[in-house]
Coordinates of N, CA and C in Angstrom, one line a residue:
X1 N 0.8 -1.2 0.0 CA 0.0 0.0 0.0 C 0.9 1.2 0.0
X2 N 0.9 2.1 -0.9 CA 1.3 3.4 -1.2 C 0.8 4.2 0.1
X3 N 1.7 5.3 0.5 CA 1.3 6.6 1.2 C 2.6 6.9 1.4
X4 N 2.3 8.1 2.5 CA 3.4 8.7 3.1 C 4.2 8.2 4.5
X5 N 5.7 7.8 4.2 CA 6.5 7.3 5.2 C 6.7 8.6 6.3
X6 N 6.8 7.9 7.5 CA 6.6 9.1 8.3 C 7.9 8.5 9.4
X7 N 8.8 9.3 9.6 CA 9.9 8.8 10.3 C 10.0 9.2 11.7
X8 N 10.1 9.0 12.6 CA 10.4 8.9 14.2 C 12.1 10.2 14.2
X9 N 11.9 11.2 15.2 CA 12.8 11.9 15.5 C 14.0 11.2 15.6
X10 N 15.1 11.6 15.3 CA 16.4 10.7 15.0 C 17.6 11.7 16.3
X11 N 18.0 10.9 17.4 CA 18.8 11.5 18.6 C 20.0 11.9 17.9
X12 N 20.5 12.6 17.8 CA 22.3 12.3 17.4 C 22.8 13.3 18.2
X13 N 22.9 13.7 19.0 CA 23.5 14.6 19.8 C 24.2 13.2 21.2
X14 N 25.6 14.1 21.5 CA 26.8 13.2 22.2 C 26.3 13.2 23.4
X15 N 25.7 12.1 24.1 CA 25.5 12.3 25.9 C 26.7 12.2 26.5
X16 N 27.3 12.9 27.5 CA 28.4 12.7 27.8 C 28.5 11.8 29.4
X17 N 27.2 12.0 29.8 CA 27.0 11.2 31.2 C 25.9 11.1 31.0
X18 N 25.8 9.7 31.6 CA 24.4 8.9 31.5 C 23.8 9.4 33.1
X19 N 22.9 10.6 32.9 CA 22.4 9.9 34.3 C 21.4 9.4 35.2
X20 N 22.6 8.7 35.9 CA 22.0 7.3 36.5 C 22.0 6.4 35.2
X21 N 22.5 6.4 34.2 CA 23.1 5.1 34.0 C 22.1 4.9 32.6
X22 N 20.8 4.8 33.3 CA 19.5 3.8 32.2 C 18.5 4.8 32.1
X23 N 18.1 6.3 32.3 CA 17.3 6.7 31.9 C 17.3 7.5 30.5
X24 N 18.4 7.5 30.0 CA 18.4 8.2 28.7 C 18.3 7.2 28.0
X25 N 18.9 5.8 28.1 CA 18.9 4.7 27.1 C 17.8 4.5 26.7
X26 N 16.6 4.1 28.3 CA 14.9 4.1 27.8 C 14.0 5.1 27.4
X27 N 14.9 6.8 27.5 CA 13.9 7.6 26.3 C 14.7 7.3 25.4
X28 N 16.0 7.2 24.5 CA 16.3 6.9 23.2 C 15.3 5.6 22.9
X29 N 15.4 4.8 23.7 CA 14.3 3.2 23.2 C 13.2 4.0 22.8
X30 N 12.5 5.0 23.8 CA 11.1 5.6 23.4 C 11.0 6.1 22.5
X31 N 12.0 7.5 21.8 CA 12.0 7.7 20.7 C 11.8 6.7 19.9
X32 N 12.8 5.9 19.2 CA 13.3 4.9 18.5 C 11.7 4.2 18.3
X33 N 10.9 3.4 19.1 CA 9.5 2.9 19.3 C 8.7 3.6 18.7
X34 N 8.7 5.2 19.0 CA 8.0 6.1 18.2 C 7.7 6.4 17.1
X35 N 9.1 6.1 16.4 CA 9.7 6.1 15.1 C 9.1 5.2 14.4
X36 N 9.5 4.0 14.6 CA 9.1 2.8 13.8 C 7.4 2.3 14.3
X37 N 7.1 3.2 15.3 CA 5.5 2.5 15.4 C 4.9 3.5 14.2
X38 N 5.1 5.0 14.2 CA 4.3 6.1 13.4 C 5.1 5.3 11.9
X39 N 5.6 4.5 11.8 CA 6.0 4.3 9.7 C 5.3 3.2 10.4
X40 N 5.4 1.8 11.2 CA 4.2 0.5 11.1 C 3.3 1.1 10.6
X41 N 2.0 2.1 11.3 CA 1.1 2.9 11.1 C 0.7 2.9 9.7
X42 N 1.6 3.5 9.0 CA 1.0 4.4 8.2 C 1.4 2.4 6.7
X43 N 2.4 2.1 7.6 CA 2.6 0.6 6.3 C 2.5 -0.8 6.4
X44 N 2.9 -1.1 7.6 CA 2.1 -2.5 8.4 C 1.3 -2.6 9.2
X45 N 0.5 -1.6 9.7 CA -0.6 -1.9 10.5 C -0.3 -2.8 11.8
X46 N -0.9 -3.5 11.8 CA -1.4 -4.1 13.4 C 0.3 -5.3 14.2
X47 N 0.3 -6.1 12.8 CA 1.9 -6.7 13.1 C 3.0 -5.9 13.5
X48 N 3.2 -4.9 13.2 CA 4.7 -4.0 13.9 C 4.2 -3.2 15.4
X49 N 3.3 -3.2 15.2 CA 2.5 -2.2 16.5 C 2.0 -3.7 17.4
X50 N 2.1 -4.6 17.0 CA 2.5 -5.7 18.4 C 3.4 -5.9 18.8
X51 N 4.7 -5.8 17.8 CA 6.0 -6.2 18.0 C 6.7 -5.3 18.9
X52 N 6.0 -3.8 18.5 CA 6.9 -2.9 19.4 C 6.4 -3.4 20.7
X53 N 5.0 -3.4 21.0 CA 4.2 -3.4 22.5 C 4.9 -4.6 23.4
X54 N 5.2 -5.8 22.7 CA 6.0 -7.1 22.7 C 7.5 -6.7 23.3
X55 N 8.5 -6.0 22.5 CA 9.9 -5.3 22.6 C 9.5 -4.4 24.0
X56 N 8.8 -3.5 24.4 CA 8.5 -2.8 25.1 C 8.0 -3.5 26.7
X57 N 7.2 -4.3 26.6 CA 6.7 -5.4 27.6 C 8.2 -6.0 28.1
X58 N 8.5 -6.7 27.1 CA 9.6 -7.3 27.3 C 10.9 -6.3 28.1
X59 N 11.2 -5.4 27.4 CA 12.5 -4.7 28.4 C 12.0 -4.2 29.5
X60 N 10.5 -4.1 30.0 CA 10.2 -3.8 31.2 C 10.1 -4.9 32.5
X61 N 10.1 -6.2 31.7 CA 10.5 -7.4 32.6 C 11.8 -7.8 32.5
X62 N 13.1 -7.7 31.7 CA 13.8 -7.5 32.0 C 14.6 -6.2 33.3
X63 N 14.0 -5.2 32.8 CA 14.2 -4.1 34.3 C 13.9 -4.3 35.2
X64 N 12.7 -5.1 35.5 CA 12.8 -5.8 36.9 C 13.8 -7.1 37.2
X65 N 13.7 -8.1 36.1 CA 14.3 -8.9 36.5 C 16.2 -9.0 36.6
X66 N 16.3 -7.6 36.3 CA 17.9 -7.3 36.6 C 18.1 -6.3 37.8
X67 N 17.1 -5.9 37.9 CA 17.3 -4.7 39.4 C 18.3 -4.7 39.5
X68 N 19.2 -6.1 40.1 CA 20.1 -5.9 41.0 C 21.2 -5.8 40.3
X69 N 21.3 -6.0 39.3 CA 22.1 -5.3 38.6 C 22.4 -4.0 38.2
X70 N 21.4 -3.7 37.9 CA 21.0 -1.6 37.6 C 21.5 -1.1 38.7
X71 N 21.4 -1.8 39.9 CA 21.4 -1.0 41.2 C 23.0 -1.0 41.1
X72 N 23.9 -2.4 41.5 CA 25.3 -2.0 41.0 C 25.5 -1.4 40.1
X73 N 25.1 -1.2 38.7 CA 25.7 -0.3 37.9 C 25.6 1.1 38.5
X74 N 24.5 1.6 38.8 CA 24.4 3.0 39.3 C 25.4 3.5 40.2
X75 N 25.5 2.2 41.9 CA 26.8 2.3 42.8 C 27.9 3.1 41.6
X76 N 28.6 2.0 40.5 CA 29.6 2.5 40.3 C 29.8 3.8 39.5
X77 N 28.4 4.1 38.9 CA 28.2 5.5 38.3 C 28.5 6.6 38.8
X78 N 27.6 6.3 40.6 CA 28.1 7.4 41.0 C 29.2 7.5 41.9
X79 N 30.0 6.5 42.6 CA 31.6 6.4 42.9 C 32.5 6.7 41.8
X80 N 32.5 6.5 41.0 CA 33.0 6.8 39.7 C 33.4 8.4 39.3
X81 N 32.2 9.5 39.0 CA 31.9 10.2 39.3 C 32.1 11.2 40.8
X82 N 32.4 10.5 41.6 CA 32.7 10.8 43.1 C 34.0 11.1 43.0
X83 N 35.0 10.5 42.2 CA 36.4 10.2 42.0 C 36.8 11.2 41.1
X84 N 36.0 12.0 40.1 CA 36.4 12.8 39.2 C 35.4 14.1 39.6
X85 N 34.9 14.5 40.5 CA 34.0 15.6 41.2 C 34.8 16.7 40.7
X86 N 36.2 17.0 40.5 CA 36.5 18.3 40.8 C 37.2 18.6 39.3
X87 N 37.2 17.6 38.6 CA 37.3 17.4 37.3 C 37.0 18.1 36.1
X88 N 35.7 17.8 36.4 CA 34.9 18.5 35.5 C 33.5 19.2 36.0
X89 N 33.6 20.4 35.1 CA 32.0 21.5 36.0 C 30.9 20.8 36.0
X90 N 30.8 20.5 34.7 CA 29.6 19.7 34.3 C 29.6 18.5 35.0
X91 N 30.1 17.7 35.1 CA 30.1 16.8 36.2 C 29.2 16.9 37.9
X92 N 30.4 17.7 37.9 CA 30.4 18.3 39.5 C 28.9 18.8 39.9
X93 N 28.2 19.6 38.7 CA 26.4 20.2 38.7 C 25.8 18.8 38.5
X94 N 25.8 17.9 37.9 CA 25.0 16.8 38.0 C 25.2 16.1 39.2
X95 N 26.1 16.0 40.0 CA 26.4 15.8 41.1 C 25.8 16.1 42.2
X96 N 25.5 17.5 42.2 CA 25.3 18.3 43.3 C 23.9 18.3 43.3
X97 N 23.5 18.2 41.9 CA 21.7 18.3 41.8 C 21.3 17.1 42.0
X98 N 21.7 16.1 41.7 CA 21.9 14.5 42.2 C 21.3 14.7 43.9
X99 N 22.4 14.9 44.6 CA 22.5 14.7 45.8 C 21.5 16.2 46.6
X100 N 21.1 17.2 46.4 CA 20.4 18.2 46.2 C 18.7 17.8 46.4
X101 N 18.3 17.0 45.1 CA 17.7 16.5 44.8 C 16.7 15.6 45.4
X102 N 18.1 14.5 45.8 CA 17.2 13.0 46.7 C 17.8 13.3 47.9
X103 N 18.3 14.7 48.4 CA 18.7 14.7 49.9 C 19.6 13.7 49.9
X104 N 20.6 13.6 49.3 CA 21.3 12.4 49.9 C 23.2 12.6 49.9
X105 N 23.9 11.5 50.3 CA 25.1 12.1 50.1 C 26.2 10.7 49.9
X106 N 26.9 10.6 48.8 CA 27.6 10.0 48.1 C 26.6 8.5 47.6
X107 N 27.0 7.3 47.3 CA 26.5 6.2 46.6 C 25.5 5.3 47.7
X108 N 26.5 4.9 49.3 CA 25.9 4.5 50.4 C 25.9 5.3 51.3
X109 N 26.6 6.7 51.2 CA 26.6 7.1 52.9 C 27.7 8.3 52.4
X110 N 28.0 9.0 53.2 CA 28.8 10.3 53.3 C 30.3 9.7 53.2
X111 N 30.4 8.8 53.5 CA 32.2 8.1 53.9 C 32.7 7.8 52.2
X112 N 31.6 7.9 51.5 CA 31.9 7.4 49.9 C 32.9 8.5 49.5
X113 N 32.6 9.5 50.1 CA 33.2 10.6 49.7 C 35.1 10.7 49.7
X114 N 35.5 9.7 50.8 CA 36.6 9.0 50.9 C 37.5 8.6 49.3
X115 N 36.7 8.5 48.2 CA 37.3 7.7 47.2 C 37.5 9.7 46.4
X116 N 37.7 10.5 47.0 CA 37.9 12.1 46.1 C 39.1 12.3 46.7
X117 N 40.3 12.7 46.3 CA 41.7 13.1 46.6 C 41.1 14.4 47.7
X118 N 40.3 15.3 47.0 CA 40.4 16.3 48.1 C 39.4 16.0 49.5
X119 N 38.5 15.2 49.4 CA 37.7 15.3 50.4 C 37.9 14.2 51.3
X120 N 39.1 13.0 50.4 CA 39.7 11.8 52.0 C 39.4 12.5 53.2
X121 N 40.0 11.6 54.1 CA 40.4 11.8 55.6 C 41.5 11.1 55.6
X122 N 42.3 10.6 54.7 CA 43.6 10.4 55.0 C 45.0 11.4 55.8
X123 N 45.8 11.2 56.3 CA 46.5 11.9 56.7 C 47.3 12.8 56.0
X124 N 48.0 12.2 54.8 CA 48.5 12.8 53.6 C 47.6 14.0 52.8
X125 N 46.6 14.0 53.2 CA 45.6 15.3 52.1 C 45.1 16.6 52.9
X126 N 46.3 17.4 52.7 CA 46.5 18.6 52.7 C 45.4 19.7 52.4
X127 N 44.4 19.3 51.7 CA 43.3 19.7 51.1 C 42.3 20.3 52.3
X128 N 42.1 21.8 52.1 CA 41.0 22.8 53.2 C 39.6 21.7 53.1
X129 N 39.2 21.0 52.2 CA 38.2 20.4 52.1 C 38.2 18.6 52.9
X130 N 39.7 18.2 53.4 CA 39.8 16.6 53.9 C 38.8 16.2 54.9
X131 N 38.3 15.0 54.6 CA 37.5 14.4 55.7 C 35.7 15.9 55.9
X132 N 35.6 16.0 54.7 CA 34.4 17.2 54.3 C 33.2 16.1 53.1
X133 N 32.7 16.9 53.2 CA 31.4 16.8 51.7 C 31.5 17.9 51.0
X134 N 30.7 17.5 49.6 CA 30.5 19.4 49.0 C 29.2 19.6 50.0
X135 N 29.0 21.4 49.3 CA 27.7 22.0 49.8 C 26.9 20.7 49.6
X136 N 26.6 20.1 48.4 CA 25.1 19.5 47.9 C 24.5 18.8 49.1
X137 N 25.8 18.1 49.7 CA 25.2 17.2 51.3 C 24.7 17.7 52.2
X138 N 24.6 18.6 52.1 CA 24.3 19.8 53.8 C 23.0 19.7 53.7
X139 N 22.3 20.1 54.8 CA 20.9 19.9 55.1 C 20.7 21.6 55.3
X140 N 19.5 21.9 54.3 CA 19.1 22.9 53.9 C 18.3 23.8 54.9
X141 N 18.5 24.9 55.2 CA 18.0 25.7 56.4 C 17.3 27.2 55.3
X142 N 16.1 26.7 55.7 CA 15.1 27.8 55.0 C 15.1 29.3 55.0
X143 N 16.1 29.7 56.0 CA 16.1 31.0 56.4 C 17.3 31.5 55.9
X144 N 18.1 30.7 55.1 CA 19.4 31.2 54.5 C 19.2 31.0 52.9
X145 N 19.5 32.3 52.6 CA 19.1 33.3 51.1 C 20.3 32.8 50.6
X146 N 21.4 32.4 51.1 CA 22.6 32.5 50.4 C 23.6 31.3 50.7
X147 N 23.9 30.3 49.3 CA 24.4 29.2 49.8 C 25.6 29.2 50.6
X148 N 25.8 28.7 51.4 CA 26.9 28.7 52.2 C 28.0 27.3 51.3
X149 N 29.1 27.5 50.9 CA 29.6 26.6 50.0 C 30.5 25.8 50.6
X150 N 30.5 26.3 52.0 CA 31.9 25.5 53.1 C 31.3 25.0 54.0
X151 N 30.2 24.7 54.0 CA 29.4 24.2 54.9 C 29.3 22.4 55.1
X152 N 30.1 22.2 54.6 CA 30.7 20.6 54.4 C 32.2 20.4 55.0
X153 N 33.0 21.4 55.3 CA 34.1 21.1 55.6 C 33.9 20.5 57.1
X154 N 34.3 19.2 57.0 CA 35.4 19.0 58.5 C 33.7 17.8 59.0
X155 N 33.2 17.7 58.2 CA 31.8 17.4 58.6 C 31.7 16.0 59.0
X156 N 32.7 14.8 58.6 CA 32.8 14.1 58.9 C 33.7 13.8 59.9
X157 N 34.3 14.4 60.0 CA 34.8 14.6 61.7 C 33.9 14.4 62.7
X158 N 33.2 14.5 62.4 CA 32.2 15.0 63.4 C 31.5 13.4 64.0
X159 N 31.1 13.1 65.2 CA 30.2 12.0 65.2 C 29.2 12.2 64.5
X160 N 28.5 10.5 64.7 CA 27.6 10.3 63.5 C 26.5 10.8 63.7
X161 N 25.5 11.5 64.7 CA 24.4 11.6 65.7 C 25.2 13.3 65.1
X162 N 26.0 13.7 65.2 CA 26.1 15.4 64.7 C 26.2 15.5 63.8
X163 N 26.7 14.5 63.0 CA 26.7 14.8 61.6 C 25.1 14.8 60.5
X164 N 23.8 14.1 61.2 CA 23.2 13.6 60.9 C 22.0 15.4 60.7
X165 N 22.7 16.1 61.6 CA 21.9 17.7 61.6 C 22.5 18.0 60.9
X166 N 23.9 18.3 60.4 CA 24.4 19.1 59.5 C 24.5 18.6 57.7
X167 N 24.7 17.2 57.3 CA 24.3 16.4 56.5 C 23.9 15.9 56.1
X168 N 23.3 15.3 54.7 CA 22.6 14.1 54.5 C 23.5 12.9 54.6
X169 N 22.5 12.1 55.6 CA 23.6 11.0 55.3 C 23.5 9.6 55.4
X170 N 21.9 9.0 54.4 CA 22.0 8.4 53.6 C 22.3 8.3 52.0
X171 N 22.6 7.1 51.6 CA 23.2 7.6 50.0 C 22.1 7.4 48.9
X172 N 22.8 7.9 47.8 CA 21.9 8.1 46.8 C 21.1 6.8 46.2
X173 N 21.7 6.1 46.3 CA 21.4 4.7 46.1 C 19.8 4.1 46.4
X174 N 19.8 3.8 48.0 CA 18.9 3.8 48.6 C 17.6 4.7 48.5
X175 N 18.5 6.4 48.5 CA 17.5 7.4 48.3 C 16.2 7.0 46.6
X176 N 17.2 6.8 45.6 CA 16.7 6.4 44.3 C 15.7 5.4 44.2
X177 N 15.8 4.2 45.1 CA 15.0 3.3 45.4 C 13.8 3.6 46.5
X178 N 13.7 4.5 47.1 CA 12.5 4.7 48.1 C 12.1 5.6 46.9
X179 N 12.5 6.7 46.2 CA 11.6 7.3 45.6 C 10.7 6.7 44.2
X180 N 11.3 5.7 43.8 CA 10.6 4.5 42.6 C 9.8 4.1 43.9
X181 N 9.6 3.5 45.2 CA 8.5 2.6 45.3 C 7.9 3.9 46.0
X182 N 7.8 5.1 46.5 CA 7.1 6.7 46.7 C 6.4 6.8 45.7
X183 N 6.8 6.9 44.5 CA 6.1 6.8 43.3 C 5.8 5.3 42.3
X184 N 5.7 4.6 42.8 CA 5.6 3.1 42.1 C 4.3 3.5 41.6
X185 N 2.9 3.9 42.4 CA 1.6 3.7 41.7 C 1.5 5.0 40.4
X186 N 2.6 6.3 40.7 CA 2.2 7.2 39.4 C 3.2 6.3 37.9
X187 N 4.7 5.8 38.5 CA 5.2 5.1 37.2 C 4.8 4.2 36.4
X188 N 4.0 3.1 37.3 CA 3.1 1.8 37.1 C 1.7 2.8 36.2
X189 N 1.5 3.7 36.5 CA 0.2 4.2 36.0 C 0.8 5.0 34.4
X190 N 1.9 5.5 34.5 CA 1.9 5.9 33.3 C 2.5 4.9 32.1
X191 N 2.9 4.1 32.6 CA 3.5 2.8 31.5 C 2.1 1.8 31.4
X192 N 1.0 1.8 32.1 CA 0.0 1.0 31.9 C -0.9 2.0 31.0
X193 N -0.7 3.2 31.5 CA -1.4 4.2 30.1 C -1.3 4.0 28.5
X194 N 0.0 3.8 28.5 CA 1.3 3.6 27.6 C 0.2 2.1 26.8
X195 N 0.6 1.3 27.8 CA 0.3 0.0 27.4 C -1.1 -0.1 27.1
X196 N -1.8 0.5 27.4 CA -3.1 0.6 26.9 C -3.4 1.3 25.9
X197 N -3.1 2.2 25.5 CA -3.0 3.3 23.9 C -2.5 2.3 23.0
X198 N -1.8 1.8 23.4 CA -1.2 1.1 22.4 C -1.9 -0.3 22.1
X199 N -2.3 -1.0 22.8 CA -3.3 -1.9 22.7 C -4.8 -1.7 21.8
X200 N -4.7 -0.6 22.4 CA -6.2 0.4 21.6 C -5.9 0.7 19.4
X201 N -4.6 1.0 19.6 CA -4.1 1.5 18.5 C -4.3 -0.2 17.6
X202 N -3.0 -0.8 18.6 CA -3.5 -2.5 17.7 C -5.1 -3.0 17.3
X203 N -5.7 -2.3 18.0 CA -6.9 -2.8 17.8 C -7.8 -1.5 16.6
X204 N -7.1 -1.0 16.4 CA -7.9 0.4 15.6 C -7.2 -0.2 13.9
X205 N -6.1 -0.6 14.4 CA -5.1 -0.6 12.9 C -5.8 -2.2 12.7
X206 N -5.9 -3.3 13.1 CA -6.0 -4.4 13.1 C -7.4 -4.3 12.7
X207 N -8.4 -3.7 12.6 CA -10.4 -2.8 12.6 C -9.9 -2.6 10.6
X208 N -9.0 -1.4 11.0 CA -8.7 -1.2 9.8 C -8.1 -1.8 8.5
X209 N -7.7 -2.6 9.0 CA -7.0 -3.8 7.7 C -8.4 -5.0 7.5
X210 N -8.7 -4.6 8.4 CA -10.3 -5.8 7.9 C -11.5 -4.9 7.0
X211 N -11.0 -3.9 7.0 CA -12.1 -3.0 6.5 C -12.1 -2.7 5.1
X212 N -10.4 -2.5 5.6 CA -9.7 -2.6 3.1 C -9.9 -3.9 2.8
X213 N -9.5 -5.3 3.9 CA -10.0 -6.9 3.0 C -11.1 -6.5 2.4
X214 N -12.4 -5.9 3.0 CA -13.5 -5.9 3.2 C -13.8 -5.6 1.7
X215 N -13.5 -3.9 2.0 CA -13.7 -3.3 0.4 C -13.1 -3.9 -0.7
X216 N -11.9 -4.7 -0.6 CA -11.0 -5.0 -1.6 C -12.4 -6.2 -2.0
X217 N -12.8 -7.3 -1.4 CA -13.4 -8.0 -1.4 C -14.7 -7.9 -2.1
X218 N -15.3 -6.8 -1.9 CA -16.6 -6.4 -2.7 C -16.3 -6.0 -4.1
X219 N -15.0 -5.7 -4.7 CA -14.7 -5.2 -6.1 C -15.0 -6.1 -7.0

């Protein structure tokens, strides 16, 4: 059948950090799905618009059934990144909004921060910042207009019961994971949205290809 091919937005721009690892891979998958469901659409109908729903179903039982793998990948994404904090700006801002963000401070705990030349507690690191966090860790006080940016120094020094007022100090890890099951019923609701549109669509395109037998058939 003749018409017009209709092509799905095409990514090409360089991601230079994944973050967290898997959520840019599953909107590139989403584009990409997009792509090839809007040409199914308009050229195979109801077969490629199961296949994607099939492809789609499918890497969402793989995501669960790897968790525990995702969850290590992430650990090392963000120790990783912990190690190169002063490296790069861009880095360092995803970082901070990271930990900002889910209230939290390094991968498991504040001590992650151990694996940064400047923020060790080793005895050899000379560094105004040793045995510190950045600002992002600090526990935020409403009545200050103005970020205090040394407000991490020396913080781990500190016992753990004092450190716990002036820091976040569980890690982002954990944090990442209470906020997927915080929001499990809006995630679960919008990929069951998903999965239902698309269901509906199979069944509109699948309506439609019985409708051209149909006509073809009365000729």
């Amino acid at each position: 059948m003749s018409g017009k091919h209709y092509k799905g937005p095409e990514v090409s721009c360089c991601i230079k950090y994944f973050i967290f690892g898997f959520n840019v891979i599953f909107w590139f998958l989403g584009i990409t799905f997009l792509g090839i469901g809007l040409w199914a659409w308009n050229e195979k109908f109801s077969v490629f618009l199961g296949i994607i729903f099939f492809l789609e179903l499918t890497a969402g039982v793989l995501a669960f059934v790897f968790k525990d793998w995702i969850k290590d990948q992430l650990y090392f994404f963000i120790n990783n990144n912990i190690r190169a904090y002063r490296d790069d700006i861009d880095l360092q801002n995803l970082i901070d909004f990271t930990q900002e963000y889910w209230q939290c401070c390094g991968a498991f705990g504040a001590d992650d921060w151990n694996l940064n030349i400047y923020f060790n507690c080793t005895d050899s690191n000379a560094s105004r910042e040793r045995c510190g966090v950045p600002f992002s860790c600090c526990t935020k006080d409403p009545a200050e207009d103005v970020i205090n940016t040394q407000c991490g120094y020396d913080a781990r020094q500190k016992p753990e019961v004092d450190q716990q007022i002036v820091i976040y100090t569980k890690g982002c890890v954990p944090q990442f994971e209470k906020w997927l099951q915080d929001n499990l019923t809006i995630v679960a609701g919008i990929f069951i949205g998903i999965a239902l549109l698309q269901i509906f669509g199979i069944c509109l395109a699948q309506n439609l290809v019985s409708d051209i037998e149909a006509v073809r058939a009365s000729w």
